[in-house]
Tab-separated table of C-alpha atoms in Angstrom:
chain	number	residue	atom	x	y	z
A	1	UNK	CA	2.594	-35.245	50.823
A	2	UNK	CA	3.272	-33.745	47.165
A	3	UNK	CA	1.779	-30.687	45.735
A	4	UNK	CA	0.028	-30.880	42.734
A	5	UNK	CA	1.354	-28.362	39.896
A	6	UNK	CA	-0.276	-25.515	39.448
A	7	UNK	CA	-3.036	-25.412	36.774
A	8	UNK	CA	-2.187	-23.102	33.680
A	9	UNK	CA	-4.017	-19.797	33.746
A	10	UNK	CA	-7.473	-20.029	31.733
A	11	UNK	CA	-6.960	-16.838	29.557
A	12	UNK	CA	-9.247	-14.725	27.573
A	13	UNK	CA	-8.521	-11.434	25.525
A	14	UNK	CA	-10.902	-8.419	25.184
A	15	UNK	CA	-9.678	-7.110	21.537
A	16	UNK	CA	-7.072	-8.096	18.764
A	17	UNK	CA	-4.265	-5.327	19.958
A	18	UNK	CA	-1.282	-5.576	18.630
A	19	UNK	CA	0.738	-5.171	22.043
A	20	UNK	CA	-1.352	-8.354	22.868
A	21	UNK	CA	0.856	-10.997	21.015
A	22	UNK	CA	4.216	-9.073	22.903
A	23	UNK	CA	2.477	-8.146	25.919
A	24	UNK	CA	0.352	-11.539	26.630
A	25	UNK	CA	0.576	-14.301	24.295
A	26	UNK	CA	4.358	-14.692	24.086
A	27	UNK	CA	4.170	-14.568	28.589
A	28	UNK	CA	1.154	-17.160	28.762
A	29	UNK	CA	2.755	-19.765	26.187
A	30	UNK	CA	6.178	-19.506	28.382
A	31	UNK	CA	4.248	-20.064	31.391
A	32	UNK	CA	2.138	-22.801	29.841
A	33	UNK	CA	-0.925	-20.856	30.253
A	34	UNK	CA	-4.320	-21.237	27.918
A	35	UNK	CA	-5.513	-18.958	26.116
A	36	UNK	CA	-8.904	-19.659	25.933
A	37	UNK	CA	-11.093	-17.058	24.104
A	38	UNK	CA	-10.873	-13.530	22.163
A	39	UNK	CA	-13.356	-11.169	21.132
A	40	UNK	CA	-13.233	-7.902	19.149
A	41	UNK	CA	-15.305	-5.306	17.390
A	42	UNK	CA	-15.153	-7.283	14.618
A	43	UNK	CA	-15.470	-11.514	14.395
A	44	UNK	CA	-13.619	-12.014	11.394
A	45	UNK	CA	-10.533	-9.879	13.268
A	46	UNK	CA	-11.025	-11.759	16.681
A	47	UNK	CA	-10.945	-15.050	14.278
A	48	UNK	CA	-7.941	-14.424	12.365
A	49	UNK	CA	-6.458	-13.242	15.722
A	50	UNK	CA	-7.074	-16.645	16.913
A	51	UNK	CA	-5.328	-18.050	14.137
A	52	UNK	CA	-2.780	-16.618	13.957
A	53	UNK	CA	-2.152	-17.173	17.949
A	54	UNK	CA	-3.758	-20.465	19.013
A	55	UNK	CA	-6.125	-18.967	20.717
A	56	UNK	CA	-8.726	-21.758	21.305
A	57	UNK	CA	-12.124	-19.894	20.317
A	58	UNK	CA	-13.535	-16.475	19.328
A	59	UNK	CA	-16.236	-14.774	21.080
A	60	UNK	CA	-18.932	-12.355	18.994
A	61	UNK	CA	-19.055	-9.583	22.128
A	62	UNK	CA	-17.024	-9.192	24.624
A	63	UNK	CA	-19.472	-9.210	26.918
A	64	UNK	CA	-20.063	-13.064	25.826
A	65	UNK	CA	-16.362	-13.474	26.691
A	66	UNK	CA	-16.795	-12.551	30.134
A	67	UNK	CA	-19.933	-15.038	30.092
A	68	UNK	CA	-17.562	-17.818	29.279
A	69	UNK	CA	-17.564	-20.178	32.254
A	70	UNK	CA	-14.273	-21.433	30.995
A	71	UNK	CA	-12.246	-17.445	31.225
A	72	UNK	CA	-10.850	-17.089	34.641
A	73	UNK	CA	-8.631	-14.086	33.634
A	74	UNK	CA	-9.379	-11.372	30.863
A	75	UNK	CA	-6.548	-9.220	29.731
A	76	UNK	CA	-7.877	-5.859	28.499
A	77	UNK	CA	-6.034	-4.248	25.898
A	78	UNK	CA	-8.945	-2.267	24.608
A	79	UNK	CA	-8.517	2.192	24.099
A	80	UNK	CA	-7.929	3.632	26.640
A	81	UNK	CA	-11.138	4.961	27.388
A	82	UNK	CA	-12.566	1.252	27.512
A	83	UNK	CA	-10.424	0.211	30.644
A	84	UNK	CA	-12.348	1.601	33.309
A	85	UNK	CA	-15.654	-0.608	31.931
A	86	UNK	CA	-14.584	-3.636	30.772
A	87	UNK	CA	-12.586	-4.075	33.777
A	88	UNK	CA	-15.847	-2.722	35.628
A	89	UNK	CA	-17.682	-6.002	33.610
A	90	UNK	CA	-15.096	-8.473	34.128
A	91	UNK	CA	-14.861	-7.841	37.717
A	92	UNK	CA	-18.604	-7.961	38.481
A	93	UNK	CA	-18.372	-11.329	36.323
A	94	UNK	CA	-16.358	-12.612	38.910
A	95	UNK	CA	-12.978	-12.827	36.409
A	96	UNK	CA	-9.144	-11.790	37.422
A	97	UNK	CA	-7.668	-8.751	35.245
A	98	UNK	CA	-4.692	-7.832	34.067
A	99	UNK	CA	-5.274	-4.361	32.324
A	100	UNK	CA	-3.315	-2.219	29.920
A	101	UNK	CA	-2.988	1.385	31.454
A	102	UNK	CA	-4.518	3.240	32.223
A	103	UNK	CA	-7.120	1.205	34.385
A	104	UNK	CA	-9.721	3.782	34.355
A	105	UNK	CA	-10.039	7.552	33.214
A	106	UNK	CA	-10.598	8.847	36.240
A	107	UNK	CA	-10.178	8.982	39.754
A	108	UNK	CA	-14.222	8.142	40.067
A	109	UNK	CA	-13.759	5.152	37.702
A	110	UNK	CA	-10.835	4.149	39.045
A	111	UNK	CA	-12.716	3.822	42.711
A	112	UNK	CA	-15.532	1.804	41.086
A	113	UNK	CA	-12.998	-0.682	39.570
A	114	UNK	CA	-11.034	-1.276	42.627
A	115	UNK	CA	-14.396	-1.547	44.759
A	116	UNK	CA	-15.575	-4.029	42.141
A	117	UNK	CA	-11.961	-5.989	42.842
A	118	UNK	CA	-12.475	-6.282	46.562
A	119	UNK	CA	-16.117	-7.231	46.357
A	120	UNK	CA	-15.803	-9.994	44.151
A	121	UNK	CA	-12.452	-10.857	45.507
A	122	UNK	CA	-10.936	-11.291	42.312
A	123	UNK	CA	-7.295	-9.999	41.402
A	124	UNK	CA	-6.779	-7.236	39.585
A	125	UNK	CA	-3.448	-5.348	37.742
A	126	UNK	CA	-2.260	-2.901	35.875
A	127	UNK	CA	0.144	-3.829	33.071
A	128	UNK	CA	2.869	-1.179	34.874
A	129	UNK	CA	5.863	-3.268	34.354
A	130	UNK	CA	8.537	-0.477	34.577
A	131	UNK	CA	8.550	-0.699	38.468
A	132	UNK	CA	10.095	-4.295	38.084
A	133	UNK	CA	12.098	-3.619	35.091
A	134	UNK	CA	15.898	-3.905	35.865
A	135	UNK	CA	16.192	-0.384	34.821
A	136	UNK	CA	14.074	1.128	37.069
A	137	UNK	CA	15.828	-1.442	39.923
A	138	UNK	CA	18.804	0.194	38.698
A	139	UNK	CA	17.560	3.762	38.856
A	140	UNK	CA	17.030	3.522	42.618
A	141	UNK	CA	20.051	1.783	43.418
A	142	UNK	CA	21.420	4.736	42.646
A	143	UNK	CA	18.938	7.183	43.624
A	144	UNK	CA	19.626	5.669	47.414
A	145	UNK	CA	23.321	5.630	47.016
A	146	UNK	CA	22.790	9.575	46.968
């Protein structure tokens, strides 16, 4: 019996960050991913965000991103102090998230969002890459060498 390849990732992006074209859109295209949708304060940035990505649509709210049958995962590069709700939203819409850190801005928040996670049994992550980066591998090799 063959497997059937996996199906790319169905991507959409709260905000037009700049870390999102490094942090996101250069990952997803490698890994054949979609990126479906953005949405930002303002249309006309989410549109030339689009453009200038190939992202396939914009969204007017981000809230009507996260109504967007078609957006499995949202990555949230929003301020800081948006993490904790958006993720909130996106979790209680039943999307993954991958999240720019901090998740939340406080310990309180930060319960909310991971209760949110488990309930609607979505996946969620922080973008914390440093504890995979060779570096850091590196750093404890040599830590536990004493």
């Amino acid at each position: 019996m063959s497997e059937s390849a996996p199906q790319p990732l169905r991507i959409g992006i709260l905000g037009a960050a700049r870390i999102t074209e490094r942090a996101l859109v250069a990952p997803a295209r490698s890994g054949g991913h979609r990126l479906v949708a953005v949405a930002a304060r303002d249309r006309s940035r989410a549109e030339a965000f689009a453009a200038a990505h190939g992202v396939e649509r914009t969204h007017g709210s981000y809230a009507e991103l996260l109504a967007d049958p078609e957006v499995e995962v949202v990555y949230n590069p929003l301020a800081n102090g948006l993490h904790g709700p958006w993720n909130l939203a996106a979790l209680t819409a039943g999307k993954h998230v991958l999240t720019e850190k901090p998740s939340a801005s406080n310990a309180d928040e930060a319960r909310e969002v991971r209760e949110a996670a488990a309930t609607s049994g979505t996946a969620f992550m922080e973008a914390f890459h440093y504890l995979f980066h060779p570096v850091t591998r590196r750093l404890h090799e040599l830590l536990a060498s004493g």
